[in-house]
CSV table of C-alpha atoms in Angstrom, one decimal:
chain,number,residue,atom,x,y,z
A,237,UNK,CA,154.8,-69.2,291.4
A,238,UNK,CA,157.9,-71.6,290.9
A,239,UNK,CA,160.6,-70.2,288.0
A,240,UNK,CA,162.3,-72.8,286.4
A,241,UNK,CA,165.6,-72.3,284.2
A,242,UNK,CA,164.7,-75.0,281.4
A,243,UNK,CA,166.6,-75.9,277.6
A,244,UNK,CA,163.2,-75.9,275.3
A,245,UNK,CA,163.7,-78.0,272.0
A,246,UNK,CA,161.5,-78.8,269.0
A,247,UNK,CA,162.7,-80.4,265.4
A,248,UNK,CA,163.1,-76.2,264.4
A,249,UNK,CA,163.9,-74.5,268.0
A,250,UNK,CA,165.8,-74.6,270.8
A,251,UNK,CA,166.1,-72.3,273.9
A,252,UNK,CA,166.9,-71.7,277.3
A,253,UNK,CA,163.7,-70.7,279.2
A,254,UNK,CA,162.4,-70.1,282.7
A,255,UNK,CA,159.1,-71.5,282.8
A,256,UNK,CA,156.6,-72.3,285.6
A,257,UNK,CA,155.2,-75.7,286.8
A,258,UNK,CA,152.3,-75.4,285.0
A,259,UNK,CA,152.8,-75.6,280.8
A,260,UNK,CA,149.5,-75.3,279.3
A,261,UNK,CA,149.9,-73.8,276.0
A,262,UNK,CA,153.4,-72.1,277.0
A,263,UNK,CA,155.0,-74.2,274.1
A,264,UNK,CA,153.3,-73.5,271.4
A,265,UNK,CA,154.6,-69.8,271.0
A,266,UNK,CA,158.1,-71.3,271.4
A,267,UNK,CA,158.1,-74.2,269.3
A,268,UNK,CA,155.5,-73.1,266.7
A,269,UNK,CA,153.9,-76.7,267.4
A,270,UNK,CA,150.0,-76.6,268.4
A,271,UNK,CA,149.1,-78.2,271.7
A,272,UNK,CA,147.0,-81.3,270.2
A,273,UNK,CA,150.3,-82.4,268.1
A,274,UNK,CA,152.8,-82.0,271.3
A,275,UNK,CA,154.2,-84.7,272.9
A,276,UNK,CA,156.8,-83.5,275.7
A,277,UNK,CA,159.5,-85.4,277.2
A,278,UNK,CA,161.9,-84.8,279.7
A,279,UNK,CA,166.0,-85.6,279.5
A,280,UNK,CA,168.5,-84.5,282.3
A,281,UNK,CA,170.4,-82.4,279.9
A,282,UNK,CA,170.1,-81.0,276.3
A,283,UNK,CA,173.0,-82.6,275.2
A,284,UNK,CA,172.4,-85.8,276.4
A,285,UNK,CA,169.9,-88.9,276.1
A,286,UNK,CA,168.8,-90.0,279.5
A,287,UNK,CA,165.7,-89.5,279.6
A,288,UNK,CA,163.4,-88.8,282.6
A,289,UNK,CA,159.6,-88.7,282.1
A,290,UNK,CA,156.9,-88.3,279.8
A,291,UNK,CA,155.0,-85.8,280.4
A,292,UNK,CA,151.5,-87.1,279.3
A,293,UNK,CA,148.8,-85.6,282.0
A,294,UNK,CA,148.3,-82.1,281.2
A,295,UNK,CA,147.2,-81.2,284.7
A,296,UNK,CA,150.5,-82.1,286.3
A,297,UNK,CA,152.7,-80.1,287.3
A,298,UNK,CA,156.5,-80.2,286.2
A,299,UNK,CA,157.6,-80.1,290.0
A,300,UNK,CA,155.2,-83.6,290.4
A,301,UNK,CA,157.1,-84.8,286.9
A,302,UNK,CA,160.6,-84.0,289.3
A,303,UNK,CA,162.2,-81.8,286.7
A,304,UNK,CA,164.7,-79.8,287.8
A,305,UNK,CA,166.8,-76.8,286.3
A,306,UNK,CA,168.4,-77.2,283.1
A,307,UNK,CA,166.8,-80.4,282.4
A,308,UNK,CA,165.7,-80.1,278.6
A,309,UNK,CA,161.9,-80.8,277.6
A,310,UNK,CA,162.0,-81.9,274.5
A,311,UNK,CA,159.0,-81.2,271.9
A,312,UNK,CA,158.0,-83.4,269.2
A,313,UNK,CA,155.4,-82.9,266.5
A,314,UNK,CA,153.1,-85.3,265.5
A,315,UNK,CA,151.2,-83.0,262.9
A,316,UNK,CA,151.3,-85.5,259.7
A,317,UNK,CA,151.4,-82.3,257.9
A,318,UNK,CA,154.6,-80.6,259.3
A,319,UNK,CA,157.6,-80.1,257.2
A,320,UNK,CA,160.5,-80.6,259.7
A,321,UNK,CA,163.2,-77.7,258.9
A,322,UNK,CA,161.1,-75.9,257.1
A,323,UNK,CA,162.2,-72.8,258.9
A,324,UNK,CA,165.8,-74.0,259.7
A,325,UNK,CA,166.7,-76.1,256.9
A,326,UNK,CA,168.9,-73.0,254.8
A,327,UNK,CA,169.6,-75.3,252.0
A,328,UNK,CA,166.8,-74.3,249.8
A,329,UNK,CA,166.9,-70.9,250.3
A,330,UNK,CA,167.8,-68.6,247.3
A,331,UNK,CA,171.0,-66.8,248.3
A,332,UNK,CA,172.5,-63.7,246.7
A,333,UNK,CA,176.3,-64.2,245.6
A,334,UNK,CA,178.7,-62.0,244.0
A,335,UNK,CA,182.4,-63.0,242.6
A,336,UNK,CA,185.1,-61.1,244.1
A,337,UNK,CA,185.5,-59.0,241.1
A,338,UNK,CA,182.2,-58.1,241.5
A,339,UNK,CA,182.2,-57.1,245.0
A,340,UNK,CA,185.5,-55.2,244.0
A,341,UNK,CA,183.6,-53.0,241.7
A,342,UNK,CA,180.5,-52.2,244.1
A,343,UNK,CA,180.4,-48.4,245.6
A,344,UNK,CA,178.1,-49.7,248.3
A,345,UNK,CA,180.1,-52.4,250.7
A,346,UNK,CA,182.6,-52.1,253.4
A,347,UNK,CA,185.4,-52.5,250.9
A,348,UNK,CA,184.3,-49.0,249.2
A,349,UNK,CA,183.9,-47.5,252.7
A,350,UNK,CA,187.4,-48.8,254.0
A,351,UNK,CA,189.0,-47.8,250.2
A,352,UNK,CA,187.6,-44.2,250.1
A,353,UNK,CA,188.5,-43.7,254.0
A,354,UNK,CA,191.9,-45.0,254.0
A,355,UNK,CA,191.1,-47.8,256.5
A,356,UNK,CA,192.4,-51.0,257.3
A,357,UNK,CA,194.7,-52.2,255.3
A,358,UNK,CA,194.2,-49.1,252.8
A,359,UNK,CA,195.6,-46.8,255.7
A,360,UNK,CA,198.9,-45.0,255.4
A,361,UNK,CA,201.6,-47.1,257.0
A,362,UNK,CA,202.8,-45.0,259.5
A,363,UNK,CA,206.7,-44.0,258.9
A,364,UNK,CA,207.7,-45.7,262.4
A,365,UNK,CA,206.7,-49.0,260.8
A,366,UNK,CA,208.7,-48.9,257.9
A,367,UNK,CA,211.6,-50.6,257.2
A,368,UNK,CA,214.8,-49.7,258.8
A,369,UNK,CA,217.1,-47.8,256.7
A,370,UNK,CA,219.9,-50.0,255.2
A,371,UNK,CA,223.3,-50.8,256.4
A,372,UNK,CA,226.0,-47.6,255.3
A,373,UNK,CA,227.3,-48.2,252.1
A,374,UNK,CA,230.4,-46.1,252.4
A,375,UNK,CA,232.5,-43.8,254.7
A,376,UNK,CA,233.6,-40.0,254.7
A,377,UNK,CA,237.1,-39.7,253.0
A,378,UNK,CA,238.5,-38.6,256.7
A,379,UNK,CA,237.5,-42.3,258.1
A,380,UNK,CA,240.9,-43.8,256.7
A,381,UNK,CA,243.4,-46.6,257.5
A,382,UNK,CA,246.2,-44.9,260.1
A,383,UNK,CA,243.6,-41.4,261.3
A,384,UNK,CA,243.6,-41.0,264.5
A,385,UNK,CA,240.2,-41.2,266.6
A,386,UNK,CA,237.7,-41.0,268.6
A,387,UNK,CA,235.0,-44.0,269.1
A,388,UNK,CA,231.2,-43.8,270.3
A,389,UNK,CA,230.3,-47.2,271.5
A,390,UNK,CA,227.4,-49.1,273.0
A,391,UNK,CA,229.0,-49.0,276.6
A,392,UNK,CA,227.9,-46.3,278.0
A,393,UNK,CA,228.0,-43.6,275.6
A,394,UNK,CA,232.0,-43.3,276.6
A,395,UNK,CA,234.6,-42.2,274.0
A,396,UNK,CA,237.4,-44.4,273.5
A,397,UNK,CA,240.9,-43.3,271.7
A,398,UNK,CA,242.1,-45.4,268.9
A,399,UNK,CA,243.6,-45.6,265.2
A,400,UNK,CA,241.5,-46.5,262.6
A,401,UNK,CA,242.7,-49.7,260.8
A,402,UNK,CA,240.0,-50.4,258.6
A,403,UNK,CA,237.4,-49.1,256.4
A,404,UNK,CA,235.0,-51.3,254.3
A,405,UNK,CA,232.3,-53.7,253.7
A,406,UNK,CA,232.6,-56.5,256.2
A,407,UNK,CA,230.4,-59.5,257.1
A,408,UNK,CA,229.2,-58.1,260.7
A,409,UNK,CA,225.7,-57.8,261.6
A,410,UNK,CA,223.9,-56.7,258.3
A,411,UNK,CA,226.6,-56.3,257.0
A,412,UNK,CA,227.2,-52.9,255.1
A,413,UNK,CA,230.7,-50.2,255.8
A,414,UNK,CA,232.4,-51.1,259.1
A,415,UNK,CA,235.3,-49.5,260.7
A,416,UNK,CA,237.6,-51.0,262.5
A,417,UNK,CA,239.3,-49.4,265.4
A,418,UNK,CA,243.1,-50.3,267.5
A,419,UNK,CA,242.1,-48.8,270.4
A,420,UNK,CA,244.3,-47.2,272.7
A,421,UNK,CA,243.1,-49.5,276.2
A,422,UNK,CA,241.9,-53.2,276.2
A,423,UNK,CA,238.5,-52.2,276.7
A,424,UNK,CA,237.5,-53.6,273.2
A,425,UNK,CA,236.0,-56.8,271.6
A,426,UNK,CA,238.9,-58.9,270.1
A,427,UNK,CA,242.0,-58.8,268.2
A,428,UNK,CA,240.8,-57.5,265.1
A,429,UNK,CA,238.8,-60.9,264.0
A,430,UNK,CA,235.3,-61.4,263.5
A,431,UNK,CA,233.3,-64.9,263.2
A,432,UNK,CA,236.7,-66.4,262.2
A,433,UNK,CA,237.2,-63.7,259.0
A,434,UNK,CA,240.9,-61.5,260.0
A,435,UNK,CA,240.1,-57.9,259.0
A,436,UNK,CA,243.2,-56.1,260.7
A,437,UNK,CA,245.4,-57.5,263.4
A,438,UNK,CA,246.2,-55.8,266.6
A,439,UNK,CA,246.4,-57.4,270.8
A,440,UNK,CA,243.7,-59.0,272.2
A,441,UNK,CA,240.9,-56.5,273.5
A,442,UNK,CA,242.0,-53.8,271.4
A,443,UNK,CA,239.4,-53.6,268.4
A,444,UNK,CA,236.4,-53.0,267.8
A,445,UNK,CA,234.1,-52.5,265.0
A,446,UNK,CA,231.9,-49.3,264.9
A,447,UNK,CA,229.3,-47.4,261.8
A,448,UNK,CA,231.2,-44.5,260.8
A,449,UNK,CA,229.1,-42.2,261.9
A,450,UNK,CA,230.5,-43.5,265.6
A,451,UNK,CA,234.1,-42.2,264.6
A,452,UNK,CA,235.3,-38.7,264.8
A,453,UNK,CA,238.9,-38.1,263.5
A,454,UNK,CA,240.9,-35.3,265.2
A,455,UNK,CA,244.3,-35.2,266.6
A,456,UNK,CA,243.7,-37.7,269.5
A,457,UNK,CA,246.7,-38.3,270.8
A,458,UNK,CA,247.7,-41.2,272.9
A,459,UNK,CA,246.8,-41.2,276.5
A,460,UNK,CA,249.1,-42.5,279.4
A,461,UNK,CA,246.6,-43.3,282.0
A,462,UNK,CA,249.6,-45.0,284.2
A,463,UNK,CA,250.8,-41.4,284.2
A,464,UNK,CA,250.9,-39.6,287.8
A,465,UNK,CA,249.0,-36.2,288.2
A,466,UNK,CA,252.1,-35.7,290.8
A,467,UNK,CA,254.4,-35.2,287.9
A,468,UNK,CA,253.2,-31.7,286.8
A,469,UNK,CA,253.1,-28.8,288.5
């Protein structure tokens, strides 16, 4: 016996099936149509509208007809007393609705479920998703104009020696409490400018602008790092 892979339709049905050549009351099951009321035709696909044979005798074979996989036998009813749709047409069937208040109100639907489990969007937003803390608003009393210091920056963790030159609220970043540092070595940013706004003034490559939590003031003194280890003994 010969399988073929074959699209099935009827005015209420449509299916991919793998029939055998021989169809004698195979479509009726599928379809729902009676064999006396079925007239079968053959197109080359189920999409399209070429269409290939008629199949009329009853004792032929569809290898005889030349169908071939996925060709589409289509079914059509001649019952004068079918009512095409009358299983596929939704239109006229009575339909449950509830307004969204009240869904809301129901103890039985996945809303309840998702509200009394804390799921979804009713589940605790964890703390790593929260928003970032804001910008510092101020500075400890130590962080002053003229202390001497000690930076943290970005560039690899290294401390950098400097005198504090300013303290305050500056358009940088998110803005917030910024502190601007001379530093001792041109291993900084800029002169003491920022975006065109002045803030202190100092050589080029000498300041930077830190969070104050980067500074720690101590008696830093100046270092000489032209100075020759060969001059102390």
């Amino acid at each position: 016996m010969v399988l073929v892979s074959l699209f099935v339709s009827s005015p209420d049905t449509h299916s991919e099936r793998r029939l055998d050549t021989s169809l004698t009351d195979k479509l009726t099951p599928i379809t729902g149509i009676a064999p006396q009321y079925q007239v079968l035709r053959v197109y080359r696909s189920s999409e399209g509208s070429e269409l290939l044979a008629t199949l009329s005798d009853e004792h032929r074979t569809l290898e005889e007809y030349g169908v071939a996989e996925w060709n589409n036998i289509r079914v059509e009813n001649t019952d004068p007393n079918a009512r095409p749709g009358e299983f596929s047409d939704l239109s006229a069937v009575e339909k449950f609705e509830l307004t969204p208040e009240e869904y809301a109100s129901r103890s039985d639907t996945v809303l309840a479920h998702l509200k009394a489990n804390k799921l979804g969007r009713f589940a605790p937003v964890p703390t790593n998703l929260t928003q970032p803390p804001p910008p510092p608003s101020s500075a400890p009393a130590e962080v002053a104009p003229g202390a001497r210091c000690e930076v943290i920056s970005g560039e690899g963790g290294m401390a950098k020696r400097g005198t504090v030159r300013f303290v305050g609220i500056a358009e940088i970043g998110k803005g917030g409490v910024w502190v601007g540092v001379e530093l001792d070595e041109p291993t900084g940013k800029g002169d003491g400018s920022v975006e065109g706004k002045t803030y202190f003034k100092c050589r080029p490559l000498h300041a930077i602008f830190v969070r104050p939590e980067k500074v720690t003031i101590g008696d830093f003194p100046e270092e000489d790092l032209m100075a020759d280890d060969n001059d102390e003994i």
